[in-house]
Amino acid sequence: MTKTYKIAAIPGDGIGNEVVPAGLRVLEASARRHGFDLKVQSFDWSCERFARTGKMMPEDGLEQLKVFDSIYLGAVGYPGVPDHVSLWGLLIPIRRGFRQYINLRPIKLLAGIETPLKNRLPGEIDFYVVRENNEGEYSEIGGRLYAGTEMEMAMQQAIFTKIGCDRVMRYAFELARKRKKHVSSATKSNGIIHSMPFWDERFAAIGKEYPDIKTDQYHIDILTAHFVRHPDWFDVVVGSNLFGDILSDLGPAVVGSIGIAPGGNINPERDLPSMFEPVHGSAPDIAGRGIANPIGQIWSGAMMLEHFGESAAAQAVEQAITEVLAEGGTKTPDLGGNAGTKDMGAAIAAAIR
Ligand SMILES: NC(=O)c1ccc[n+]([C@@H]2O[C@H](COP(=O)([O-])OP(=O)(O)OC[C@H]3O[C@@H](n4cnc5c(N)ncnc54)[C@H](O)[C@@H]3O)[C@@H](O)[C@H]2O)c1
């Protein structure tokens, strides 16, 4: 019997509605080629829905998603709806509710993409940012006092648990073991004197479990500079929720357009669905024009296939992206061409082997 994967597609807002169909087209081409099926159900959960109903998703949203093998998300965010509504009304409940404690972002310079860095060749920049995705600086603990007075104050707690640190670090080490065997940790233990020394301690302890893996650590400030000056130094970089968030936008920026950068919110235990989404947002400035680059969405789909264990199909998608970019005939405007989202999706689907 043909294996079937059930996918919940949430295109969301803006260009999410344009890039998700292009992504599905490529994934379906690869699934056909590699002998499995995708059963896709689409959900209209978005800021538009929020404007209509006051909720980004229904009360039982997570229950509805639980039965799927994975979630394929476009982007959420719409002018007029505050960004914290879309983040805390949809993305964070899914990431936390489904224990997607890894946010994984590959940073890879591909042929055919211009990098803002001088003299860098494809192959020279190839690393992963592993971001802690469930705790750290993005906690709900805190509050305000004396609102509207001279004494007004705000307090926000960062949460670092041993379990939370250890599991994201182990994931980073396991990933490095399959690659160049090198993990770098993002820290700031000179300035943040409780949580970051704890992070460093856990990094040293987990590092001892992996004697075959080289380790180093950098304060986040100099690490951002190294991303620009020496991106070839890195293999796997692990960071807290906030540091990882910043690094995982900086990484794609140094290898070219934000339109090509993929991401995964991963539940490594696989007891609940993981969610794959491009790094970019809903791009209201170009939404509705059919010119968004779908590669970030398509590549996120390749990560989803890899997560299913369909490595050959995932590699076929990555290979098709690489070929189409290197060949250079089909490029969206962000890459200096004039192809549309659909053209790019069609070209990549046609290049699947
Ligand atoms: N995970 C998410 O859903 C997510 C992530 C980031 C931002 N957002 C939301 O998206 C909205 C817009 O945010 P923003 O403008 O800061 O970031 P953005 O990523 O949407 O856009 C930044 C710039 O990059 C361009 N761009 C982005 N994706 C592109 C693509 N695929 N092809 C070509 N060009 C592309 C846009 O046109 C824009 O000029 C906000 O509401 C924000 O909260 C959502």
Short mmCIF file of C-alpha atoms and ligand atoms in Angstrom, two decimals:
data_model
loop_
_atom_site.label_atom_id
_atom_site.label_comp_id
_atom_site.label_asym_id
_atom_site.label_seq_id
_atom_site.Cartn_x
_atom_site.Cartn_y
_atom_site.Cartn_z
CA MET A 1 0.00 0.00 0.00
CA THR A 2 1.26 3.50 -0.82
CA LYS A 3 2.34 5.45 2.23
CA THR A 4 0.27 8.63 2.74
CA TYR A 5 1.31 11.63 4.84
CA LYS A 6 -1.39 13.92 6.18
CA ILE A 7 -0.46 17.59 5.96
CA ALA A 8 -2.29 20.56 7.49
CA ALA A 9 -1.61 23.54 5.23
CA ILE A 10 -2.02 26.97 6.83
CA PRO A 11 -1.23 29.54 4.13
CA GLY A 12 -2.01 32.42 6.56
CA ASP A 13 -1.82 35.97 5.24
CA GLY A 14 -0.34 37.94 2.35
CA ILE A 15 2.16 36.05 0.23
CA GLY A 16 1.57 32.91 2.32
CA ASN A 17 -1.43 32.36 0.04
CA GLU A 18 0.83 32.51 -3.01
CA VAL A 19 3.88 30.55 -1.89
CA VAL A 20 2.11 27.65 -0.15
CA PRO A 21 0.37 26.45 -3.37
CA ALA A 22 3.73 26.68 -5.19
CA GLY A 23 5.35 24.67 -2.39
CA LEU A 24 2.66 21.99 -2.45
CA ARG A 25 2.99 21.66 -6.21
CA VAL A 26 6.69 20.83 -5.86
CA LEU A 27 6.16 18.48 -2.89
CA GLU A 28 3.46 16.62 -4.78
CA ALA A 29 5.76 16.25 -7.79
CA SER A 30 8.47 14.81 -5.56
CA ALA A 31 6.01 12.51 -3.73
CA ARG A 32 4.75 11.11 -7.07
CA ARG A 33 8.28 10.50 -8.23
CA HIS A 34 9.30 8.79 -5.01
CA GLY A 35 6.25 6.62 -4.50
CA PHE A 36 4.24 8.15 -1.67
CA ASP A 37 1.14 10.35 -1.34
CA LEU A 38 0.41 13.63 0.40
CA LYS A 39 -3.09 14.25 1.71
CA VAL A 40 -3.42 17.99 2.25
CA GLN A 41 -6.15 19.80 4.18
CA SER A 42 -6.11 23.58 4.15
CA PHE A 43 -7.02 25.84 7.11
CA ASP A 44 -7.88 29.54 6.76
CA TRP A 45 -6.33 30.49 10.11
CA SER A 46 -4.95 33.98 9.69
CA CYS A 47 -5.15 37.64 10.66
CA GLU A 48 -8.03 37.99 8.22
CA ARG A 49 -9.87 35.38 10.25
CA PHE A 50 -8.94 37.30 13.40
CA ALA A 51 -10.46 40.47 11.93
CA ARG A 52 -13.69 38.53 11.24
CA THR A 53 -13.98 36.39 14.36
CA GLY A 54 -11.59 37.79 16.98
CA LYS A 55 -9.51 34.57 16.94
CA MET A 56 -6.54 33.51 14.83
CA MET A 57 -7.67 29.89 15.11
CA PRO A 58 -10.64 28.10 16.69
CA GLU A 59 -10.55 27.17 20.41
CA ASP A 60 -9.90 23.53 19.50
CA GLY A 61 -7.27 24.45 16.88
CA LEU A 62 -4.51 22.30 18.37
CA GLU A 63 -6.90 19.34 18.71
CA GLN A 64 -7.73 19.65 15.00
CA LEU A 65 -4.04 19.73 14.06
CA LYS A 66 -3.00 16.80 16.26
CA VAL A 67 -4.11 14.18 13.76
CA PHE A 68 -1.77 15.45 11.03
CA ASP A 69 1.75 14.23 10.32
CA SER A 70 2.95 17.81 9.84
CA ILE A 71 1.90 21.42 9.49
CA TYR A 72 2.94 23.42 6.44
CA LEU A 73 2.66 27.10 7.27
CA GLY A 74 3.03 30.13 5.00
CA ALA A 75 3.19 33.29 7.11
CA VAL A 76 0.89 35.30 9.32
CA GLY A 77 0.74 39.04 9.79
CA TYR A 78 -1.43 41.74 8.33
CA PRO A 79 -1.33 45.54 8.58
CA GLY A 80 -3.83 46.63 11.21
CA VAL A 81 -3.54 43.46 13.30
CA PRO A 82 -0.77 43.86 15.91
CA ASP A 83 2.06 41.37 15.35
CA HIS A 84 1.82 40.02 18.91
CA VAL A 85 -1.75 38.87 18.09
CA SER A 86 -0.59 36.71 15.19
CA LEU A 87 2.42 35.44 17.10
CA TRP A 88 0.71 34.62 20.39
CA GLY A 89 -2.62 33.65 18.77
CA LEU A 90 -1.21 31.03 16.41
CA LEU A 91 2.52 30.46 16.10
CA ILE A 92 3.54 30.28 19.75
CA PRO A 93 0.58 28.11 20.87
CA ILE A 94 1.47 25.62 18.11
CA ARG A 95 5.22 25.70 18.84
CA ARG A 96 4.69 25.25 22.59
CA GLY A 97 1.57 23.07 22.54
CA PHE A 98 3.26 20.58 20.21
CA ARG A 99 6.62 20.77 22.04
CA GLN A 100 8.39 21.94 18.89
CA TYR A 101 11.39 22.92 20.96
CA ILE A 102 13.79 23.01 18.04
CA ASN A 103 13.75 25.77 15.48
CA LEU A 104 16.04 24.63 12.71
CA ARG A 105 17.34 26.87 9.94
CA PRO A 106 19.83 25.81 7.28
CA ILE A 107 22.11 28.60 6.03
CA LYS A 108 23.55 27.64 2.67
CA LEU A 109 24.98 29.73 -0.12
CA LEU A 110 23.60 28.42 -3.41
CA ALA A 111 24.92 29.00 -6.91
CA GLY A 112 22.92 31.67 -8.72
CA ILE A 113 22.24 33.70 -5.58
CA GLU A 114 24.14 36.89 -5.00
CA THR A 115 25.43 37.24 -1.46
CA PRO A 116 26.02 40.67 0.03
CA LEU A 117 29.40 39.32 1.16
CA LYS A 118 32.40 39.77 -1.12
CA ASN A 119 34.26 36.83 -2.66
CA ARG A 120 32.18 34.00 -1.20
CA LEU A 121 31.55 30.94 -3.30
CA PRO A 122 28.74 28.35 -3.09
CA GLY A 123 29.84 25.56 -0.77
CA GLU A 124 31.82 27.91 1.48
CA ILE A 125 28.83 28.84 3.60
CA ASP A 126 26.89 25.82 4.82
CA PHE A 127 25.73 25.65 8.41
CA TYR A 128 22.67 25.32 10.65
CA VAL A 129 21.26 27.54 13.34
CA VAL A 130 19.52 25.51 16.06
CA ARG A 131 17.33 27.82 18.10
CA GLU A 132 15.66 26.89 21.39
CA ASN A 133 12.01 27.40 20.53
CA ASN A 134 9.97 26.91 23.71
CA GLU A 135 11.44 28.84 26.65
CA GLY A 136 14.26 31.31 27.28
CA GLU A 137 13.58 34.99 26.83
CA TYR A 138 10.14 34.49 25.22
CA SER A 139 8.25 33.72 28.39
CA GLU A 140 4.88 34.94 29.54
CA ILE A 141 6.12 35.47 33.07
CA GLY A 142 6.27 39.08 34.13
CA GLY A 143 4.02 42.07 34.25
CA ARG A 144 3.60 45.74 34.80
CA LEU A 145 3.08 47.81 37.89
CA TYR A 146 1.94 51.38 38.49
CA ALA A 147 0.74 51.89 34.93
CA GLY A 148 0.42 55.52 33.92
CA THR A 149 2.46 56.87 36.84
CA GLU A 150 6.06 58.02 37.16
CA MET A 151 6.79 54.70 38.87
CA GLU A 152 5.52 52.61 35.95
CA MET A 153 7.61 49.49 35.49
CA ALA A 154 7.72 46.37 33.32
CA MET A 155 9.35 43.07 34.22
CA GLN A 156 9.94 40.08 31.95
CA GLN A 157 11.43 36.82 33.18
CA ALA A 158 13.67 34.64 31.04
CA ILE A 159 13.33 30.92 31.78
CA PHE A 160 16.20 28.49 31.32
CA THR A 161 15.55 24.95 32.50
CA LYS A 162 18.06 22.13 32.58
CA ILE A 163 15.74 19.96 30.50
CA GLY A 164 15.19 22.80 28.02
CA CYS A 165 18.90 23.57 27.59
CA ASP A 166 20.04 19.95 27.48
CA ARG A 167 17.58 18.81 24.85
CA VAL A 168 18.30 21.61 22.38
CA MET A 169 22.04 21.16 22.87
CA ARG A 170 21.83 17.38 22.37
CA TYR A 171 19.90 18.00 19.16
CA ALA A 172 22.69 20.32 17.97
CA PHE A 173 25.39 17.76 18.81
CA GLU A 174 23.49 14.94 17.09
CA LEU A 175 23.11 17.11 13.98
CA ALA A 176 26.82 18.01 14.00
CA ARG A 177 27.69 14.33 14.26
CA LYS A 178 26.09 13.83 10.82
CA ARG A 179 27.99 16.83 9.43
CA LYS A 180 31.31 18.56 10.09
CA LYS A 181 31.37 17.67 13.82
CA HIS A 182 31.53 21.17 15.23
CA VAL A 183 29.04 22.97 17.52
CA SER A 184 29.27 26.66 18.43
CA SER A 185 27.23 28.07 21.29
CA ALA A 186 25.81 31.61 21.40
CA THR A 187 26.16 33.07 24.88
CA LYS A 188 26.36 36.33 26.77
CA SER A 189 27.62 35.10 30.12
CA ASN A 190 29.71 38.22 30.64
CA GLY A 191 26.65 40.47 30.85
CA ILE A 192 23.74 38.20 31.77
CA ILE A 193 25.03 36.71 34.97
CA HIS A 194 22.52 34.02 35.97
CA SER A 195 20.92 32.38 32.97
CA MET A 196 23.86 32.55 30.56
CA PRO A 197 26.51 31.02 32.86
CA PHE A 198 23.93 28.25 33.41
CA TRP A 199 23.59 27.90 29.61
CA ASP A 200 27.41 27.67 29.34
CA GLU A 201 27.54 25.05 32.11
CA ARG A 202 24.95 22.90 30.36
CA PHE A 203 26.80 23.32 27.04
CA ALA A 204 30.03 22.09 28.65
CA ALA A 205 28.20 19.17 30.31
CA ILE A 206 26.44 18.03 27.13
CA GLY A 207 29.65 18.57 25.15
CA LYS A 208 31.31 15.95 27.37
CA GLU A 209 28.80 13.38 26.06
CA TYR A 210 30.14 14.03 22.54
CA PRO A 211 33.94 13.85 22.74
CA ASP A 212 34.13 13.48 18.95
CA ILE A 213 32.58 16.92 18.39
CA LYS A 214 34.62 20.13 18.47
CA THR A 215 33.02 22.94 20.48
CA ASP A 216 33.44 26.66 20.92
CA GLN A 217 31.35 29.49 22.26
CA TYR A 218 31.05 33.16 21.44
CA HIS A 219 29.30 36.09 23.04
CA ILE A 220 26.35 37.00 20.87
CA ASP A 221 27.74 40.42 19.95
CA ILE A 222 30.97 39.15 18.40
CA LEU A 223 29.15 36.11 17.01
CA THR A 224 26.98 38.37 14.82
CA ALA A 225 30.19 39.94 13.49
CA HIS A 226 31.67 36.48 12.77
CA PHE A 227 28.52 35.51 10.85
CA VAL A 228 29.33 38.32 8.44
CA ARG A 229 33.14 38.13 8.41
CA HIS A 230 33.71 34.37 8.79
CA PRO A 231 30.52 32.46 7.94
CA ASP A 232 32.73 29.59 6.77
CA TRP A 233 33.76 28.93 10.39
CA PHE A 234 30.43 27.39 11.36
CA ASP A 235 28.78 23.98 11.17
CA VAL A 236 26.01 23.96 13.82
CA VAL A 237 25.30 27.02 15.97
CA VAL A 238 23.04 26.59 19.00
CA GLY A 239 21.37 29.52 20.75
CA SER A 240 18.62 30.47 23.16
CA ASN A 241 15.23 31.57 21.87
CA LEU A 242 16.20 35.24 21.49
CA PHE A 243 19.78 34.79 20.32
CA GLY A 244 18.73 32.00 17.96
CA ASP A 245 15.94 34.19 16.59
CA ILE A 246 18.37 36.97 15.72
CA LEU A 247 21.01 34.62 14.30
CA SER A 248 18.50 32.75 12.21
CA ASP A 249 17.56 35.94 10.36
CA LEU A 250 21.13 37.14 10.08
CA GLY A 251 22.25 33.79 8.62
CA PRO A 252 19.84 33.87 5.66
CA ALA A 253 20.67 37.55 5.11
CA VAL A 254 24.35 36.75 4.55
CA VAL A 255 23.50 34.12 1.94
CA GLY A 256 21.15 36.29 -0.10
CA SER A 257 17.40 36.83 -0.30
CA ILE A 258 15.11 36.26 2.66
CA GLY A 259 12.76 34.75 0.07
CA ILE A 260 14.81 31.55 -0.14
CA ALA A 261 15.34 30.83 3.58
CA PRO A 262 13.57 27.76 5.04
CA GLY A 263 12.78 26.77 8.60
CA GLY A 264 11.37 23.97 10.70
CA ASN A 265 9.77 23.92 14.17
CA ILE A 266 10.55 20.41 15.17
CA ASN A 267 9.24 18.03 17.79
CA PRO A 268 12.14 15.56 17.79
CA GLU A 269 10.19 12.92 19.74
CA ARG A 270 7.60 12.96 16.91
CA ASP A 271 4.75 12.43 19.37
CA LEU A 272 3.08 15.58 18.01
CA PRO A 273 3.22 17.27 14.59
CA SER A 274 6.15 19.47 13.60
CA MET A 275 5.64 22.65 11.60
CA PHE A 276 7.61 23.82 8.57
CA GLU A 277 7.57 27.43 7.42
CA PRO A 278 9.79 29.85 5.53
CA VAL A 279 11.74 32.46 7.47
CA HIS A 280 10.03 35.38 5.75
CA GLY A 281 6.75 36.96 6.78
CA SER A 282 3.59 37.80 4.85
CA ALA A 283 5.29 40.63 2.89
CA PRO A 284 2.24 42.93 2.60
CA ASP A 285 4.26 45.24 0.33
CA ILE A 286 4.24 42.67 -2.50
CA ALA A 287 1.22 40.51 -1.56
CA GLY A 288 -1.36 39.85 -4.28
CA ARG A 289 1.04 40.55 -7.14
CA GLY A 290 2.17 36.98 -7.77
CA ILE A 291 5.86 37.89 -7.59
CA ALA A 292 6.89 36.43 -4.22
CA ASN A 293 9.79 34.00 -4.29
CA PRO A 294 8.43 30.57 -3.29
CA ILE A 295 11.83 28.96 -2.66
CA GLY A 296 11.79 29.47 1.13
CA GLN A 297 8.43 27.72 1.23
CA ILE A 298 9.52 24.95 -1.13
CA TRP A 299 12.76 24.32 0.77
CA SER A 300 10.80 24.23 4.06
CA GLY A 301 8.76 21.50 2.39
CA ALA A 302 11.98 19.59 1.66
CA MET A 303 12.76 19.77 5.39
CA MET A 304 9.30 18.35 6.07
CA LEU A 305 9.92 15.41 3.71
CA GLU A 306 13.27 14.80 5.45
CA HIS A 307 11.44 14.79 8.79
CA PHE A 308 9.07 12.13 7.40
CA GLY A 309 12.14 10.03 6.61
CA GLU A 310 11.66 10.54 2.86
CA SER A 311 15.27 11.58 2.35
CA ALA A 312 15.45 10.84 -1.37
CA ALA A 313 12.36 12.95 -2.04
CA ALA A 314 13.71 15.76 0.16
CA GLN A 315 17.05 15.73 -1.63
CA ALA A 316 15.29 15.76 -4.99
CA VAL A 317 13.53 18.99 -3.99
CA GLU A 318 16.76 20.61 -2.81
CA GLN A 319 18.52 19.48 -5.94
CA ALA A 320 15.73 20.91 -8.13
CA ILE A 321 15.99 24.28 -6.32
CA THR A 322 19.77 24.29 -6.79
CA GLU A 323 19.49 23.41 -10.48
CA VAL A 324 16.88 26.04 -11.30
CA LEU A 325 18.87 28.74 -9.48
CA ALA A 326 22.18 27.74 -11.05
CA GLU A 327 20.63 27.60 -14.51
CA GLY A 328 19.42 31.17 -13.88
CA GLY A 329 16.61 31.38 -16.45
CA THR A 330 13.77 31.58 -13.91
CA LYS A 331 14.21 34.19 -11.19
CA THR A 332 11.70 36.18 -9.18
CA PRO A 333 12.25 39.96 -8.87
CA ASP A 334 13.98 39.68 -5.46
CA LEU A 335 16.71 37.68 -7.25
CA GLY A 336 16.92 40.16 -10.10
CA GLY A 337 14.58 38.41 -12.56
CA ASN A 338 11.00 38.86 -13.66
CA ALA A 339 9.45 35.42 -13.15
CA GLY A 340 6.30 35.04 -11.07
CA THR A 341 5.70 32.79 -8.05
CA LYS A 342 3.87 30.24 -10.19
CA ASP A 343 6.62 30.17 -12.85
CA MET A 344 9.25 29.50 -10.22
CA GLY A 345 7.12 26.75 -8.62
CA ALA A 346 6.52 25.17 -12.03
CA ALA A 347 10.22 25.29 -12.98
CA ILE A 348 11.26 23.61 -9.74
CA ALA A 349 8.49 21.00 -9.98
CA ALA A 350 9.63 20.21 -13.53
CA ALA A 351 13.24 19.76 -12.35
CA ILE A 352 12.33 17.05 -9.80
CA ARG A 353 14.11 13.78 -10.58
N1 LIG B 1 6.52 33.31 10.76
C1 LIG B 1 5.75 34.29 10.34
O1 LIG B 1 4.59 34.08 10.07
C2 LIG B 1 6.32 35.67 10.21
C3 LIG B 1 7.69 35.89 10.17
C4 LIG B 1 8.16 37.20 10.00
C5 LIG B 1 7.26 38.25 9.88
N2 LIG B 1 5.91 37.99 9.95
C6 LIG B 1 4.90 39.04 9.77
O2 LIG B 1 4.87 39.43 8.40
C7 LIG B 1 4.49 40.82 8.31
C8 LIG B 1 5.52 41.56 7.49
O3 LIG B 1 6.77 41.55 8.19
P1 LIG B 1 8.12 42.12 7.62
O4 LIG B 1 7.81 43.10 6.53
O5 LIG B 1 8.93 42.53 8.77
O6 LIG B 1 8.87 40.85 7.03
P2 LIG B 1 8.65 40.08 5.64
O7 LIG B 1 9.54 38.91 5.66
O8 LIG B 1 7.22 39.82 5.41
O9 LIG B 1 9.16 41.12 4.53
C9 LIG B 1 10.43 41.78 4.58
C10 LIG B 1 10.85 42.22 3.17
O10 LIG B 1 11.25 41.06 2.42
C11 LIG B 1 10.46 40.89 1.26
N3 LIG B 1 10.12 39.46 1.14
C12 LIG B 1 9.75 38.64 2.15
N4 LIG B 1 9.49 37.41 1.67
C13 LIG B 1 9.70 37.47 0.35
C14 LIG B 1 9.59 36.52 -0.70
N5 LIG B 1 9.21 35.24 -0.48
N6 LIG B 1 9.87 36.92 -1.96
C15 LIG B 1 10.28 38.17 -2.21
N7 LIG B 1 10.39 39.13 -1.26
C16 LIG B 1 10.11 38.77 0.00
C17 LIG B 1 9.21 41.72 1.50
O11 LIG B 1 8.63 42.14 0.27
C18 LIG B 1 9.72 42.85 2.37
O12 LIG B 1 10.23 43.89 1.56
C19 LIG B 1 4.40 41.31 9.75
O13 LIG B 1 3.04 41.31 10.11
C20 LIG B 1 5.19 40.29 10.55
O14 LIG B 1 4.76 40.15 11.86
C21 LIG B 1 5.44 36.73 10.10
#
